[in-house]
Amino acid sequence: MLVRRARPTDAGPLADLAERTFREAFEAVNTPENMARHCRDSYGEAIQAREIADRDRVTLVCESCGELAGYAQLRWGTPPAGVAAAAPGEIQRLYVARAFHGRGVAQALMDACLAELVARGSDAAWLGVWEHNPRAIAFYRKYGFVAVGEQVFPVGDDPQRDLVMSRPLPASRDSGQPPGA
Ligand SMILES: CC(C)(COP(=O)(O)OP(=O)(O)OC[C@H]1O[C@@H](n2cnc3c(N)ncnc32)[C@H](O)[C@@H]1OP(=O)(O)O)[C@@H](O)C(=O)NCCC(=O)NCCS
């Protein structure tokens, strides 16, 4: 298993993986129209190519036996209220193909995300997670994230409620654990 920065040539496979993992996770709880609209607006080779090239974003992929098993994306925008930090960084997306759930891919991606955030000088990591996504919430709690607020995440015309979760980051690059853990 290898986590690495996405390359321009990953855009097509990443677009496929991104749409597949979003559908695997949320197709059953959204209307077909809202899924189609969200996927059309969010995933596609040109869209992921722009994201990979974006200097204000980091895209990481995890490969297993030559296949993309998961990916994560970081960005550094203005955080929502509740994220109390001077220089927070966002884990915008972290998705693992269903066949790789529970097999360490998510941990490898999260460790790489936290290391990248620390290397960029971020003092906290934050993310939004759908309030009805208990597996992801449990996974983030294992990494020391706690709920600090909420925000709206639109899927098509459905304004869904996301929990905003955050955790502090160490000043050096040598630890994936929250301070004091
Ligand atoms: C969220 C995700 C990245 C986590 O990766 P993973 O490999 O499934 O994570 P793990 O198995 O290590 O950890 C999940 C934890 O949730 C627990 N869990 C599993 N199903 C659960 C459920 N229905 N309710 C609550 N907890 C659950 C697991 O037992 C595990 O905890 P444990 O290690 O203490 O037993 C992955 O499930 C995923 O990609 N899901 C679909 C996309 C998604 O939701 N992404 C996040 C968007 S914010």
XYZ file of N, CA and C and ligand atoms in Angstrom:
591
model
N 0.852 -1.192 0.000
C 0.000 0.000 0.000
C 0.890 1.246 0.000
N 0.582 2.179 -0.873
C 1.424 3.369 -1.019
C 0.534 4.606 -1.092
N 0.829 5.603 -0.255
C 0.150 6.898 -0.372
C 1.121 7.874 -1.032
N 0.647 8.566 -2.040
C 1.501 9.523 -2.756
C 0.659 10.693 -3.249
N 1.369 11.768 -3.629
C 0.693 12.891 -4.266
C 0.092 12.436 -5.597
N -1.089 12.918 -5.907
C -1.685 12.611 -7.204
C -0.891 13.303 -8.313
N -0.782 12.624 -9.444
C -0.107 13.171 -10.627
C -1.163 13.544 -11.671
N -0.788 14.364 -12.665
C -1.769 14.738 -13.706
C -2.417 13.515 -14.354
N -1.649 12.450 -14.536
C -2.205 11.259 -15.191
C -3.207 10.499 -14.316
N -3.321 10.882 -13.042
C -4.309 10.242 -12.159
C -5.707 10.816 -12.347
N -5.830 11.926 -13.089
C -7.113 12.644 -13.116
C -8.277 11.729 -13.521
N -8.101 10.950 -14.570
C -9.195 10.079 -15.034
C -9.546 9.014 -14.007
N -8.565 8.191 -13.588
C -8.875 7.184 -12.560
C -9.381 7.792 -11.255
N -8.869 8.965 -10.889
C -9.332 9.596 -9.644
C -10.791 10.038 -9.780
N -11.148 10.588 -10.929
C -12.545 10.983 -11.148
C -13.463 9.769 -11.010
N -13.053 8.639 -11.595
C -13.858 7.411 -11.485
C -13.992 6.977 -10.030
N -12.850 6.978 -9.317
C -12.861 6.554 -7.911
C -13.709 7.500 -7.063
N -13.571 8.804 -7.318
C -14.287 9.784 -6.504
C -15.801 9.618 -6.669
N -16.243 9.450 -7.911
C -17.685 9.276 -8.112
C -18.147 7.930 -7.545
N -17.353 6.883 -7.763
C -17.747 5.548 -7.279
C -17.860 5.533 -5.752
N -16.879 6.123 -5.072
C -16.916 6.072 -3.608
C -18.040 6.945 -3.052
N -18.323 8.069 -3.711
C -19.438 8.899 -3.244
C -20.750 8.140 -3.425
N -20.893 7.489 -4.570
C -22.127 6.731 -4.811
C -22.251 5.552 -3.848
N -21.143 4.826 -3.621
C -21.180 3.688 -2.689
C -21.663 4.141 -1.315
N -21.188 5.317 -0.909
C -21.486 5.771 0.451
C -22.889 6.359 0.574
N -23.359 7.066 -0.463
C -24.540 7.919 -0.259
C -25.685 7.719 -1.245
N -25.526 6.793 -2.205
C -26.573 6.617 -3.213
C -27.897 6.205 -2.592
N -27.821 5.351 -1.566
C -29.044 4.791 -0.988
C -29.862 5.841 -0.232
N -29.252 6.962 0.112
C -29.947 7.936 0.967
C -30.159 9.272 0.266
N -30.014 9.291 -1.048
C -30.271 10.505 -1.820
C -31.106 10.159 -3.048
N -31.812 11.157 -3.589
C -32.582 10.901 -4.802
C -31.616 10.748 -5.981
N -32.013 9.988 -7.008
C -31.160 9.854 -8.198
C -30.821 11.209 -8.812
N -31.788 12.140 -8.787
C -31.553 13.461 -9.379
C -30.477 14.225 -8.606
N -30.551 14.180 -7.277
C -29.547 14.891 -6.486
C -28.172 14.237 -6.615
N -28.149 12.906 -6.681
C -26.859 12.231 -6.886
C -26.266 12.638 -8.225
N -27.091 12.618 -9.262
C -26.589 12.934 -10.607
C -26.054 14.362 -10.651
N -26.796 15.286 -10.026
C -26.357 16.688 -10.055
C -25.046 16.863 -9.286
N -24.978 16.262 -8.119
C -23.746 16.382 -7.332
C -22.556 15.785 -8.089
N -22.752 14.610 -8.663
C -21.639 13.940 -9.359
C -21.235 14.731 -10.602
N -22.209 15.270 -11.320
C -21.883 16.051 -12.520
C -21.067 17.291 -12.141
N -21.431 17.926 -11.024
C -20.751 19.161 -10.624
C -19.391 18.906 -9.964
N -19.181 17.695 -9.430
C -18.000 17.465 -8.583
C -16.950 16.560 -9.204
N -17.351 15.666 -10.096
C -16.426 14.637 -10.573
C -16.372 14.592 -12.095
N -15.176 14.389 -12.592
C -14.939 14.308 -14.030
C -13.455 14.537 -14.248
N -12.916 13.989 -15.319
C -11.461 14.065 -15.518
C -10.959 15.505 -15.494
N -11.676 16.429 -16.141
C -11.222 17.831 -16.185
C -11.283 18.468 -14.795
N -12.320 18.128 -14.029
C -12.454 18.708 -12.683
C -11.313 18.218 -11.794
N -11.075 16.913 -11.782
C -10.009 16.382 -10.917
C -8.632 16.831 -11.425
N -8.476 17.022 -12.738
C -7.197 17.538 -13.252
C -6.935 18.936 -12.691
N -7.972 19.779 -12.656
C -7.814 21.125 -12.084
C -7.474 21.044 -10.599
N -8.125 20.135 -9.898
C -7.861 20.008 -8.455
C -6.423 19.538 -8.205
N -5.969 18.562 -8.998
C -4.597 18.054 -8.817
C -3.583 19.161 -9.072
N -3.875 20.031 -10.043
C -2.930 21.101 -10.409
C -3.010 22.301 -9.468
N -4.059 22.372 -8.653
C -4.317 23.535 -7.795
C -3.245 23.632 -6.710
N -2.522 24.752 -6.693
C -1.442 24.929 -5.710
C -1.979 25.153 -4.301
N -3.249 25.504 -4.180
C -3.832 25.746 -2.858
C -4.543 24.510 -2.314
N -4.272 23.387 -2.923
C -4.931 22.150 -2.531
C -3.892 21.035 -2.654
N -4.032 20.002 -1.852
C -3.183 18.813 -2.007
C -4.101 17.613 -2.213
N -3.812 16.841 -3.243
C -4.565 15.613 -3.494
C -3.641 14.422 -3.294
N -4.048 13.518 -2.409
C -3.274 12.315 -2.110
C -4.067 11.101 -2.566
N -3.371 10.108 -3.111
C -4.041 8.861 -3.485
C -3.335 7.703 -2.791
N -4.107 6.656 -2.528
C -3.532 5.427 -1.971
C -3.687 4.332 -3.013
N -2.553 3.739 -3.369
C -2.532 2.647 -4.346
C -2.344 1.321 -3.623
N -3.052 0.307 -4.094
C -2.828 -1.046 -3.599
C -2.807 -1.970 -4.808
N -1.699 -2.668 -5.012
C -1.542 -3.559 -6.174
C -1.885 -2.837 -7.476
N -1.407 -1.604 -7.609
C -1.578 -0.874 -8.860
C -2.944 -0.256 -9.065
N -3.823 -0.411 -8.069
C -5.180 0.135 -8.222
C -5.391 1.240 -7.185
N -6.159 2.285 -7.535
C -6.452 3.340 -6.567
C -7.493 2.812 -5.567
N -7.100 2.797 -4.295
C -7.974 2.257 -3.250
C -8.670 3.365 -2.469
N -8.123 4.579 -2.518
C -8.723 5.683 -1.776
C -7.997 6.968 -2.104
N -8.589 8.078 -1.666
C -7.940 9.371 -1.906
C -8.356 10.350 -0.827
N -7.570 11.408 -0.720
C -7.894 12.475 0.229
C -7.472 13.799 -0.388
N -8.187 14.859 0.001
C -7.849 16.195 -0.501
C -7.838 17.195 0.650
N -6.835 18.045 0.625
C -6.655 19.081 1.642
C -6.773 20.447 0.998
N -7.259 21.410 1.764
C -7.245 22.791 1.281
C -7.203 23.717 2.484
N -6.880 24.954 2.215
C -6.631 25.908 3.288
C -7.474 27.154 3.070
N -8.746 27.070 3.341
C -9.624 28.238 3.200
C -10.033 28.743 4.568
N -11.035 29.613 4.566
C -11.559 30.127 5.837
C -12.421 29.047 6.479
N -12.132 28.676 7.735
C -12.921 27.613 8.377
C -14.244 28.136 8.903
N -15.194 27.250 9.174
C -16.456 27.681 9.786
C -16.245 28.058 11.245
N -17.240 28.756 11.800
C -17.190 29.113 13.222
C -17.026 27.840 14.053
N -16.270 27.939 15.116
C -16.068 26.784 15.990
C -14.678 26.203 15.856
N -14.061 26.396 14.705
C -12.685 25.915 14.529
C -11.761 27.009 15.082
N -11.304 26.790 16.316
C -10.504 27.815 16.992
C -9.027 27.510 16.774
N -8.445 28.122 15.771
C -7.027 27.890 15.476
C -6.534 29.062 14.642
N -5.231 29.292 14.696
C -4.653 30.420 13.946
C -4.464 30.060 12.482
N -4.105 28.796 12.222
C -3.782 28.387 10.845
C -4.355 27.009 10.559
N -5.686 26.885 10.511
C -6.282 25.559 10.324
C -6.240 25.110 8.865
N -6.160 23.802 8.675
C -6.239 23.217 7.339
C -7.392 22.228 7.290
N -8.024 22.150 6.124
C -9.223 21.310 5.990
C -8.915 19.992 5.277
N -9.398 18.904 5.831
C -9.455 17.642 5.091
C -10.790 17.682 4.349
N -10.728 18.090 3.102
C -11.970 18.335 2.358
C -12.659 17.034 1.985
N -11.865 16.042 1.586
C -12.432 14.747 1.207
C -11.501 13.628 1.671
N -12.077 12.530 2.142
C -11.323 11.316 2.453
C -12.255 10.150 2.146
N -11.977 9.461 1.080
C -12.871 8.401 0.603
C -12.058 7.161 0.266
N -12.560 6.021 0.712
C -11.905 4.731 0.466
C -12.904 3.819 -0.245
N -12.454 3.118 -1.264
C -13.327 2.167 -1.975
C -13.817 1.109 -0.997
N -15.072 0.712 -1.158
C -15.709 -0.151 -0.166
C -14.896 -1.427 0.112
N -14.307 -2.005 -0.942
C -13.551 -3.248 -0.765
C -12.353 -3.063 0.161
N -11.953 -1.810 0.393
C -10.776 -1.540 1.222
C -11.137 -0.963 2.593
N -12.421 -0.877 2.912
C -12.786 -0.403 4.251
C -12.248 -1.380 5.291
N -11.807 -0.823 6.410
C -11.332 -1.658 7.510
C -10.003 -2.339 7.240
N -9.274 -1.879 6.232
C -8.018 -2.556 5.865
C -6.802 -1.632 5.941
N -6.958 -0.502 6.593
C -5.791 0.356 6.830
C -5.561 1.435 5.790
N -6.346 1.431 4.726
C -6.174 2.469 3.696
C -6.541 3.840 4.270
N -7.647 3.900 5.001
C -8.078 5.178 5.579
C -7.030 5.698 6.560
N -6.442 4.786 7.351
C -5.409 5.217 8.305
C -4.197 5.771 7.563
N -3.790 5.068 6.493
C -2.620 5.536 5.737
C -2.881 6.916 5.144
N -4.084 7.115 4.641
C -4.418 8.421 4.078
C -4.482 9.491 5.172
N -5.106 9.156 6.298
C -5.204 10.149 7.380
C -3.818 10.510 7.907
N -2.955 9.521 8.092
C -1.594 9.818 8.559
C -0.895 10.765 7.578
N -1.062 10.511 6.292
C -0.427 11.373 5.279
C -1.038 12.769 5.292
N -2.353 12.856 5.480
C -3.013 14.178 5.565
C -2.460 14.979 6.743
N -2.389 14.338 7.901
C -1.932 15.058 9.095
C -0.477 15.490 8.929
N 0.351 14.624 8.350
C 1.758 14.982 8.126
C 1.869 16.160 7.166
N 1.047 16.159 6.133
C 1.072 17.251 5.157
C 0.613 18.570 5.796
N -0.427 18.490 6.617
C -0.914 19.697 7.299
C 0.147 20.259 8.234
N 0.792 19.365 8.985
C 1.856 19.802 9.897
C 3.001 20.423 9.104
N 3.384 19.776 7.996
C 4.489 20.297 7.183
C 4.184 21.677 6.629
N 2.897 21.961 6.392
C 2.516 23.287 5.873
C 2.306 24.307 6.980
N 2.532 23.891 8.231
C 2.400 24.842 9.337
C 0.997 24.987 9.876
N 0.083 24.091 9.517
C -1.278 24.157 10.074
C -1.238 23.761 11.541
N -2.001 24.469 12.359
C -2.014 24.139 13.786
C -3.263 23.367 14.207
N -4.170 23.147 13.268
C -5.345 22.315 13.532
C -5.836 21.737 12.210
N -6.453 20.572 12.304
C -7.118 19.971 11.146
C -8.612 20.016 11.396
N -9.390 20.318 10.350
C -10.841 20.280 10.517
C -11.475 19.644 9.290
N -12.717 19.222 9.440
C -13.443 18.579 8.343
C -14.941 18.645 8.616
N -15.714 18.455 7.573
C -17.161 18.323 7.701
C -17.545 16.885 7.401
N -18.453 16.336 8.202
C -18.897 14.950 7.988
C -20.407 14.905 8.203
N -21.095 14.221 7.288
C -22.558 14.147 7.374
C -22.966 13.602 8.746
N -23.966 14.237 9.349
C -24.363 13.848 10.713
C -24.816 12.393 10.796
N -25.273 11.805 9.679
C -25.726 10.410 9.679
C -24.688 9.489 9.033
N -23.422 9.721 9.297
C -22.343 8.880 8.772
C -21.531 8.346 9.959
N -22.124 7.367 10.712
C -21.499 6.974 11.982
C -20.114 6.338 11.809
N -19.901 5.636 10.699
C -18.591 4.996 10.523
C -17.493 6.047 10.366
N -17.750 7.049 9.540
C -16.748 8.103 9.358
C -16.537 8.875 10.667
N -17.627 9.166 11.375
C -17.494 9.900 12.640
C -16.655 9.086 13.627
N -16.906 7.762 13.687
C -16.108 6.897 14.583
C -14.642 6.912 14.167
N -14.409 6.868 12.867
C -13.031 6.886 12.368
C -12.335 8.194 12.772
N -13.008 9.325 12.604
C -12.382 10.608 12.950
C -12.163 10.722 14.462
N -13.110 10.196 15.244
C -12.925 10.244 16.708
C -11.666 9.483 17.107
N -11.412 8.357 16.430
C -10.193 7.585 16.756
C -8.950 8.444 16.583
N -9.028 9.432 15.716
C -7.889 10.317 15.445
C -7.928 11.604 16.270
N -8.810 11.648 17.254
C -8.819 12.793 18.153
C -9.677 13.959 17.702
N -10.435 13.784 16.618
C -11.326 14.862 16.180
C -12.539 14.916 17.113
N -12.975 16.130 17.431
C -14.196 16.309 18.208
C -15.103 17.297 17.466
N -16.400 17.154 17.690
C -17.359 18.048 17.023
C -17.248 19.448 17.621
N -17.132 20.456 16.743
C -17.011 21.837 17.217
C -18.064 22.756 16.589
N -18.885 22.208 15.705
C -19.887 23.049 15.054
C -20.611 22.276 13.985
N -21.258 22.992 13.092
C -21.985 22.354 12.003
C -21.970 23.267 10.786
N -22.227 22.676 9.622
C -22.323 23.463 8.398
C -23.253 22.726 7.432
N -23.673 23.428 6.409
C -24.555 22.827 5.405
C -23.711 22.282 4.259
N -24.030 21.042 3.839
C -23.382 20.444 2.669
C -24.498 20.098 1.682
N -24.625 20.855 0.589
C -25.711 20.573 -0.342
C -25.410 19.366 -1.228
N -26.349 18.436 -1.298
C -26.270 17.355 -2.292
C -27.426 17.608 -3.250
N -27.118 18.139 -4.426
C -28.181 18.605 -5.317
C -28.948 19.713 -4.629
N -30.293 19.533 -4.522
C -31.091 20.589 -3.875
C -31.372 20.274 -2.399
N -30.651 19.302 -1.839
C -30.884 18.892 -0.448
C -29.794 19.467 0.465
N -30.136 20.442 1.316
C -29.126 21.037 2.202
C -28.900 20.157 3.428
N -27.894 19.294 3.396
C -27.683 18.344 4.485
C -26.830 18.968 5.586
N -27.014 18.415 6.809
C -26.278 18.955 7.958
C -25.014 18.142 8.183
N -23.895 18.823 8.107
C -22.599 18.216 8.422
C -22.167 18.641 9.821
N -21.590 17.707 10.578
C -20.846 18.094 11.777
C -19.511 18.647 11.327
N -19.055 19.691 11.985
C -17.676 20.156 11.797
C -16.865 19.572 12.944
N -15.808 18.831 12.588
C -14.938 18.212 13.600
C -13.531 18.773 13.439
N -12.839 18.884 14.562
C -11.505 19.486 14.519
C -10.605 18.822 15.553
N -9.313 18.905 15.332
C -8.327 18.460 16.323
C -7.067 19.312 16.170
N -6.353 19.521 17.278
C -5.107 20.271 17.172
C -4.030 19.431 16.495
N -3.021 20.112 15.987
C -1.886 19.428 15.368
C -0.613 19.781 16.124
N 0.304 18.837 16.196
C 1.588 19.132 16.840
C 2.420 20.062 15.960
N 3.366 20.737 16.579
C 4.189 21.690 15.829
C 5.217 20.990 14.961
N 5.595 19.778 15.328
C 6.597 19.089 14.518
C 5.924 18.004 13.699
N 6.699 17.390 12.823
C 6.137 16.476 11.859
C 6.146 15.029 12.352
N 6.534 14.815 13.615
C 6.841 13.441 14.008
C 5.686 12.697 14.653
N 4.488 13.256 14.679
C 3.424 12.562 15.388
C 2.090 12.701 14.680
N 1.352 11.580 14.565
C -0.005 11.621 14.036
C -1.024 11.660 15.145
N -0.567 11.607 16.386
C -1.481 11.594 17.523
C -1.743 13.017 17.992
N -2.937 13.287 18.547
C -3.185 14.615 19.091
C -2.288 14.843 20.310
N -1.921 16.098 20.597
C -1.098 16.369 21.764
C -1.746 15.786 23.011
N -0.958 15.135 23.837
C -1.472 14.571 25.080
C -2.048 13.186 24.928
N -2.140 12.666 23.677
C -2.735 11.332 23.484
C -1.760 10.249 23.894
C -14.861 6.873 6.512
C -13.807 5.890 5.995
C -12.702 6.654 5.290
C -13.198 5.177 7.231
O -12.338 4.160 6.762
P -12.492 2.654 7.332
O -11.433 1.822 6.746
O -13.906 2.249 7.117
O -12.209 2.964 8.867
P -11.984 1.939 10.084
O -12.611 0.628 9.782
O -10.551 1.962 10.473
O -12.720 2.718 11.255
C -14.092 2.870 11.248
C -14.575 2.689 12.676
O -15.984 2.793 12.657
C -16.532 1.632 13.254
N -17.769 1.373 12.568
C -17.993 0.589 11.505
N -19.293 0.662 11.157
C -19.880 1.504 12.028
C -21.204 1.964 12.210
N -22.196 1.588 11.401
N -21.446 2.816 13.225
C -20.466 3.244 14.045
N -19.187 2.828 13.927
C -18.917 1.965 12.930
C -15.516 0.561 13.029
O -15.701 -0.479 13.933
C -14.231 1.315 13.225
O -13.881 1.491 14.576
P -12.881 0.445 15.337
O -11.582 0.449 14.577
O -12.731 1.041 16.696
O -13.550 -0.861 15.301
C -14.436 4.839 5.046
O -15.379 4.055 5.766
C -15.081 5.460 3.829
O -14.415 5.788 2.853
N -16.418 5.593 3.875
C -17.173 6.097 2.720
C -16.862 7.529 2.387
C -16.983 8.449 3.557
O -17.928 8.392 4.313
N -15.986 9.338 3.680
C -15.970 10.344 4.703
C -16.693 11.542 4.214
S -16.597 12.818 5.461
